[in-house]
Amino acid sequence: PAPFGPARSPPAVAQTADLACDEESCDDERGKPPAPGLTAPGERFVQAVYTKSGGEGGEAESDLEGHSTTGVCWDAAVVLADLLGHAPSVLLSFSANLGRSTDAHRDWDWAQKVVVELGCGTAALPSCAAALHAPRAVLCTDGNARALGLAAENVRRWTEAHPRAAVPTLAQLRWGDCAEAEVLQSVGLTPPVDVILAADCIYVLENPGGWGKLLATITALSAEHTLAFVTYVDRGHDKLWRRFLTQRVHPLFRVTEVPPHLLHPVAHPGAKGRLEQLTPRQTVYSWARRPAAGAGSRE
């Protein structure tokens, strides 16, 4: 497949300053031209559509949970999508299970893989990037049915612009509901899958208990061969995140960090076009499933 960079396409729909807001106070920005520096580079690749405008009588017709978290193409999506442009040998090197496996490096082929994105939102940007490699299947999932409706339109437009890519499918999946197998079977797939993508799913706003539910879903979808990438950015809860990694994630997964110099420029504060200029750099982790208890592996 062509490198990720040149494959980016112009936006299908103009993006407004609303996409950079998390508060209802941004309502007065509706209808204004795009604000310089607020739109993410992912706009060049696939367009997130979001509006808070109401219909007649003032009832919101496109409101996504009362705030724009679900409707924004966040920096992490751009970073993770760009990372997938690296050669498989580079991606495998980040996995504690696959990095040193000569068999994995020799046999790994996108054409045989099933890719699942968790929390795809309205853009499904990492899924579209993975689809460029023409894997066997790409599944975009989100717990918000209304966001999936917008994502479906974005994916349709993106697929028309990239006819050689795999065609992603979409399905609603709520983390922690123990419905992973059922959801995958509804689209002709079965867990475990080969690649899991989760861009900016580690947040606190309107997400009580979400980390544990996300962990449960990743665990249900993964096996030792699964290549999982999870992004993280500190928004004031880093101590909580470190404790979660130590107490909840590490017993189930070997976690390694992707070197920062391999990440897209918007991963770093101060980058032109970065959506969140006041947060630290984006971090991408590779989660590799530990062998089941009694498998005889040595740590």
Short mmCIF file of C-alpha atoms in Angstrom, two decimals:
data_model
loop_
_atom_site.label_atom_id
_atom_site.label_comp_id
_atom_site.label_asym_id
_atom_site.label_seq_id
_atom_site.Cartn_x
_atom_site.Cartn_y
_atom_site.Cartn_z
CA PRO A 1 0.00 0.00 0.00
CA ALA A 2 1.03 3.57 -0.52
CA PRO A 3 2.58 5.37 2.48
CA PHE A 4 0.06 6.94 4.83
CA GLY A 5 1.08 10.52 4.15
CA PRO A 6 0.29 10.79 0.42
CA ALA A 7 -2.97 8.88 0.88
CA ARG A 8 -4.61 11.70 2.82
CA SER A 9 -7.50 13.30 0.97
CA PRO A 10 -9.23 16.71 1.21
CA PRO A 11 -12.07 17.06 3.72
CA ALA A 12 -15.57 16.17 2.56
CA VAL A 13 -17.28 18.73 4.79
CA ALA A 14 -16.03 22.02 6.19
CA GLN A 15 -15.03 21.77 9.85
CA THR A 16 -16.11 24.49 12.26
CA ALA A 17 -14.68 25.79 15.51
CA ASP A 18 -17.38 23.76 17.33
CA LEU A 19 -15.18 20.71 16.87
CA ALA A 20 -12.59 22.15 19.24
CA CYS A 21 -15.03 22.77 22.09
CA ASP A 22 -16.04 20.69 25.07
CA GLU A 23 -18.44 23.14 26.64
CA GLU A 24 -21.94 24.26 25.76
CA SER A 25 -20.62 27.84 25.84
CA CYS A 26 -19.20 27.16 22.38
CA ASP A 27 -22.72 27.37 20.97
CA ASP A 28 -22.22 31.00 19.97
CA GLU A 29 -19.48 29.88 17.56
CA ARG A 30 -21.92 28.05 15.28
CA GLY A 31 -21.92 29.22 11.69
CA LYS A 32 -18.62 31.07 11.90
CA PRO A 33 -15.73 30.25 9.54
CA PRO A 34 -13.13 27.72 10.74
CA ALA A 35 -10.82 29.20 13.36
CA PRO A 36 -7.11 29.00 12.46
CA GLY A 37 -5.20 26.52 14.59
CA LEU A 38 -8.27 24.68 15.89
CA THR A 39 -8.71 22.04 13.20
CA ALA A 40 -6.57 18.92 13.38
CA PRO A 41 -4.47 17.64 10.46
CA GLY A 42 -6.78 14.61 10.33
CA GLU A 43 -9.24 16.92 8.60
CA ARG A 44 -7.16 16.37 5.47
CA PHE A 45 -7.78 12.64 5.60
CA VAL A 46 -11.35 12.08 6.80
CA GLN A 47 -13.84 14.60 8.15
CA ALA A 48 -15.56 14.51 11.51
CA VAL A 49 -19.05 16.05 11.35
CA TYR A 50 -20.54 17.52 14.47
CA THR A 51 -23.17 20.15 15.18
CA LYS A 52 -25.11 21.37 18.18
CA SER A 53 -27.65 23.29 16.11
CA GLY A 54 -31.28 22.64 16.95
CA GLY A 55 -34.27 22.29 14.67
CA GLU A 56 -37.59 24.04 14.87
CA GLY A 57 -38.64 24.59 18.45
CA GLY A 58 -35.02 24.52 19.60
CA GLU A 59 -34.77 20.75 20.03
CA ALA A 60 -31.30 19.44 19.33
CA GLU A 61 -31.28 17.09 16.35
CA SER A 62 -27.59 16.18 16.27
CA ASP A 63 -26.54 16.57 19.88
CA LEU A 64 -23.99 13.92 20.87
CA GLU A 65 -24.43 13.31 24.59
CA GLY A 66 -24.62 17.03 25.26
CA HIS A 67 -20.96 17.73 24.50
CA SER A 68 -18.52 17.34 21.63
CA THR A 69 -16.21 14.62 23.01
CA THR A 70 -17.65 11.96 20.72
CA GLY A 71 -17.82 14.26 17.71
CA VAL A 72 -14.22 15.46 17.52
CA CYS A 73 -11.37 14.02 15.50
CA TRP A 74 -8.88 14.27 18.38
CA ASP A 75 -5.10 14.53 18.01
CA ALA A 76 -4.68 10.94 19.21
CA ALA A 77 -6.66 9.66 16.22
CA VAL A 78 -4.29 11.48 13.86
CA VAL A 79 -1.26 10.12 15.74
CA LEU A 80 -2.50 6.52 15.77
CA ALA A 81 -3.61 6.62 12.13
CA ASP A 82 -0.22 7.98 11.10
CA LEU A 83 1.58 5.28 13.13
CA LEU A 84 -0.16 2.59 11.09
CA GLY A 85 1.69 3.84 8.02
CA HIS A 86 4.88 2.21 9.32
CA ALA A 87 5.96 -1.15 7.93
CA PRO A 88 4.65 -4.24 9.76
CA SER A 89 8.16 -5.00 11.03
CA VAL A 90 8.18 -1.64 12.82
CA LEU A 91 4.71 -2.10 14.29
CA LEU A 92 5.53 -5.61 15.49
CA SER A 93 8.71 -4.37 17.17
CA PHE A 94 6.57 -2.47 19.69
CA SER A 95 4.87 -5.66 20.91
CA ALA A 96 6.48 -7.50 23.81
CA ASN A 97 5.09 -10.74 22.38
CA LEU A 98 5.75 -10.28 18.66
CA GLY A 99 8.79 -8.02 18.57
CA ARG A 100 11.37 -10.81 18.90
CA SER A 101 9.41 -13.51 17.08
CA THR A 102 11.04 -14.39 13.78
CA ASP A 103 7.92 -16.33 12.82
CA ALA A 104 5.72 -13.28 13.40
CA HIS A 105 7.97 -11.02 11.34
CA ARG A 106 8.10 -13.57 8.53
CA ASP A 107 4.42 -14.44 8.37
CA TRP A 108 2.61 -11.25 9.42
CA ASP A 109 0.48 -9.94 6.54
CA TRP A 110 -2.21 -7.27 6.66
CA ALA A 111 -4.29 -9.21 4.11
CA GLN A 112 -4.99 -11.90 6.71
CA LYS A 113 -5.79 -9.62 9.63
CA VAL A 114 -8.98 -8.52 11.38
CA VAL A 115 -8.83 -4.97 12.77
CA VAL A 116 -11.20 -3.59 15.42
CA GLU A 117 -11.26 0.05 16.52
CA LEU A 118 -12.82 0.87 19.89
CA GLY A 119 -14.40 4.28 20.44
CA CYS A 120 -14.14 5.29 16.79
CA GLY A 121 -16.35 8.36 17.25
CA THR A 122 -17.54 10.12 14.10
CA ALA A 123 -14.26 10.02 12.19
CA ALA A 124 -12.97 6.41 12.53
CA LEU A 125 -9.64 7.79 11.37
CA PRO A 126 -7.36 4.92 12.57
CA SER A 127 -9.75 2.40 11.00
CA CYS A 128 -9.54 4.17 7.66
CA ALA A 129 -5.74 4.21 7.89
CA ALA A 130 -5.71 0.47 8.60
CA ALA A 131 -8.07 -0.11 5.67
CA LEU A 132 -5.44 1.29 3.32
CA HIS A 133 -3.48 -1.92 3.89
CA ALA A 134 -6.45 -3.98 2.64
CA PRO A 135 -6.80 -6.28 5.69
CA ARG A 136 -9.36 -9.10 5.73
CA ALA A 137 -11.77 -6.99 7.79
CA VAL A 138 -11.93 -3.62 9.54
CA LEU A 139 -14.62 -3.04 12.16
CA CYS A 140 -15.29 0.44 13.57
CA THR A 141 -17.11 0.36 16.90
CA ASP A 142 -18.50 2.93 19.30
CA GLY A 143 -21.04 2.86 22.09
CA ASN A 144 -22.89 5.88 20.69
CA ALA A 145 -25.32 4.92 17.93
CA ARG A 146 -25.71 8.51 16.74
CA ALA A 147 -21.94 8.91 16.39
CA LEU A 148 -21.85 5.71 14.34
CA GLY A 149 -24.41 7.20 11.96
CA LEU A 150 -22.06 10.10 11.24
CA ALA A 151 -19.07 7.77 11.10
CA ALA A 152 -20.85 5.66 8.48
CA GLU A 153 -21.22 8.68 6.23
CA ASN A 154 -17.57 9.63 6.70
CA VAL A 155 -16.43 6.08 6.01
CA ARG A 156 -18.62 5.94 2.89
CA ARG A 157 -17.08 9.13 1.49
CA TRP A 158 -13.60 7.98 2.42
CA THR A 159 -14.13 4.58 0.76
CA GLU A 160 -15.27 6.25 -2.45
CA ALA A 161 -12.01 8.23 -2.48
CA HIS A 162 -9.92 5.10 -1.79
CA PRO A 163 -11.38 2.28 -3.91
CA ARG A 164 -8.42 -0.04 -3.35
CA ALA A 165 -8.78 0.02 0.44
CA ALA A 166 -10.78 -2.46 2.47
CA VAL A 167 -14.33 -1.31 3.19
CA PRO A 168 -14.77 -0.84 6.96
CA THR A 169 -17.95 -2.02 8.64
CA LEU A 170 -19.51 -0.40 11.69
CA ALA A 171 -21.20 -1.82 14.78
CA GLN A 172 -22.28 -0.54 18.17
CA LEU A 173 -20.20 -1.97 20.99
CA ARG A 174 -20.47 -0.86 24.60
CA TRP A 175 -17.38 -1.60 26.66
CA GLY A 176 -17.72 -4.02 29.52
CA ASP A 177 -21.12 -5.41 28.47
CA CYS A 178 -19.64 -8.85 27.68
CA ALA A 179 -21.18 -8.63 24.21
CA GLU A 180 -17.94 -8.61 22.22
CA ALA A 181 -18.39 -12.07 20.69
CA GLU A 182 -22.04 -11.35 19.85
CA VAL A 183 -21.21 -8.04 18.15
CA LEU A 184 -18.39 -9.55 16.09
CA GLN A 185 -20.53 -12.51 15.09
CA SER A 186 -23.19 -10.11 13.81
CA VAL A 187 -20.73 -8.99 11.13
CA GLY A 188 -19.28 -12.42 10.44
CA LEU A 189 -16.23 -12.23 12.72
CA THR A 190 -15.11 -14.01 15.88
CA PRO A 191 -12.70 -13.02 18.67
CA PRO A 192 -9.84 -12.90 19.26
CA VAL A 193 -8.89 -10.36 16.61
CA ASP A 194 -5.47 -9.49 15.20
CA VAL A 195 -5.29 -5.70 15.68
CA ILE A 196 -7.04 -3.49 18.26
CA LEU A 197 -6.98 0.31 18.01
CA ALA A 198 -8.10 2.67 20.80
CA ALA A 199 -7.41 6.38 20.23
CA ASP A 200 -8.05 8.72 23.16
CA CYS A 201 -10.37 6.33 25.00
CA ILE A 202 -8.61 7.01 28.33
CA TYR A 203 -10.41 10.09 29.63
CA VAL A 204 -12.54 11.02 32.63
CA LEU A 205 -15.20 13.45 31.33
CA GLU A 206 -18.60 11.71 31.19
CA ASN A 207 -16.81 8.36 31.39
CA PRO A 208 -17.28 6.92 34.92
CA GLY A 209 -15.81 3.45 35.19
CA GLY A 210 -14.83 3.60 31.54
CA TRP A 211 -11.22 2.50 32.00
CA GLY A 212 -12.12 -0.81 33.59
CA LYS A 213 -14.81 -1.43 30.98
CA LEU A 214 -12.35 -0.65 28.19
CA LEU A 215 -9.83 -3.04 29.72
CA ALA A 216 -12.48 -5.78 29.91
CA THR A 217 -13.36 -5.32 26.24
CA ILE A 218 -9.74 -5.31 25.06
CA THR A 219 -9.15 -8.46 27.11
CA ALA A 220 -12.19 -10.16 25.56
CA LEU A 221 -11.04 -9.30 22.03
CA SER A 222 -7.36 -10.18 22.38
CA ALA A 223 -4.98 -13.13 22.49
CA GLU A 224 -1.20 -13.40 22.67
CA HIS A 225 -0.91 -12.73 18.92
CA THR A 226 -3.02 -9.55 19.04
CA LEU A 227 -1.32 -6.24 18.24
CA ALA A 228 -3.08 -3.60 20.36
CA PHE A 229 -2.37 0.13 20.36
CA VAL A 230 -3.86 2.40 23.05
CA THR A 231 -3.18 6.14 23.17
CA TYR A 232 -3.06 8.29 26.29
CA VAL A 233 -2.66 11.97 27.14
CA ASP A 234 -2.46 13.40 30.66
CA ARG A 235 -5.38 15.74 31.35
CA GLY A 236 -4.72 15.95 35.07
CA HIS A 237 -5.24 12.32 36.04
CA ASP A 238 -1.77 10.88 35.44
CA LYS A 239 -1.35 9.42 38.96
CA LEU A 240 -4.66 7.61 38.58
CA TRP A 241 -3.60 6.33 35.15
CA ARG A 242 -0.25 5.04 36.44
CA ARG A 243 -1.99 3.20 39.26
CA PHE A 244 -4.49 1.74 36.80
CA LEU A 245 -1.65 0.50 34.60
CA THR A 246 0.13 -1.12 37.53
CA GLN A 247 -2.83 -2.67 39.30
CA ARG A 248 -5.22 -3.52 36.46
CA VAL A 249 -3.43 -3.60 33.09
CA HIS A 250 0.00 -5.10 33.87
CA PRO A 251 -1.39 -8.36 35.32
CA LEU A 252 -3.07 -9.01 31.95
CA PHE A 253 -0.84 -7.29 29.40
CA ARG A 254 2.81 -6.51 28.76
CA VAL A 255 2.87 -2.79 28.07
CA THR A 256 5.51 -0.97 26.01
CA GLU A 257 5.65 2.63 24.84
CA VAL A 258 6.09 3.59 21.19
CA PRO A 259 9.16 5.88 20.90
CA PRO A 260 8.01 9.52 20.69
CA HIS A 261 10.21 10.33 17.68
CA LEU A 262 8.14 7.93 15.56
CA LEU A 263 4.87 9.77 16.23
CA HIS A 264 3.10 12.35 14.08
CA PRO A 265 4.07 15.97 14.93
CA VAL A 266 0.67 16.72 16.54
CA ALA A 267 1.62 14.28 19.28
CA HIS A 268 3.85 17.02 20.68
CA PRO A 269 2.82 20.30 22.35
CA GLY A 270 3.25 23.38 20.21
CA ALA A 271 2.81 21.56 16.90
CA LYS A 272 1.01 23.54 14.22
CA GLY A 273 -2.60 22.44 13.90
CA ARG A 274 -2.66 20.58 17.23
CA LEU A 275 -6.17 20.53 18.66
CA GLU A 276 -5.15 20.55 22.36
CA GLN A 277 -2.20 22.90 22.77
CA LEU A 278 -2.13 22.88 26.58
CA THR A 279 -1.84 19.13 27.20
CA PRO A 280 1.43 17.15 27.36
CA ARG A 281 2.51 14.98 24.44
CA GLN A 282 0.42 12.10 23.24
CA THR A 283 1.66 8.65 24.25
CA VAL A 284 0.98 5.45 22.33
CA TYR A 285 1.22 2.14 24.17
CA SER A 286 1.39 -1.36 22.75
CA TRP A 287 -0.52 -3.88 24.88
CA ALA A 288 0.52 -7.52 24.45
CA ARG A 289 -1.66 -10.16 26.14
CA ARG A 290 0.13 -12.24 28.73
CA PRO A 291 -0.09 -16.04 28.43
CA ALA A 292 -2.94 -17.64 30.31
CA ALA A 293 -2.13 -18.89 33.81
CA GLY A 294 -0.54 -22.32 33.70
CA ALA A 295 0.74 -21.90 30.14
CA GLY A 296 4.28 -22.45 31.36
CA SER A 297 5.73 -19.16 30.17
CA ARG A 298 8.52 -17.45 32.04
CA GLU A 299 8.31 -13.74 32.86
#
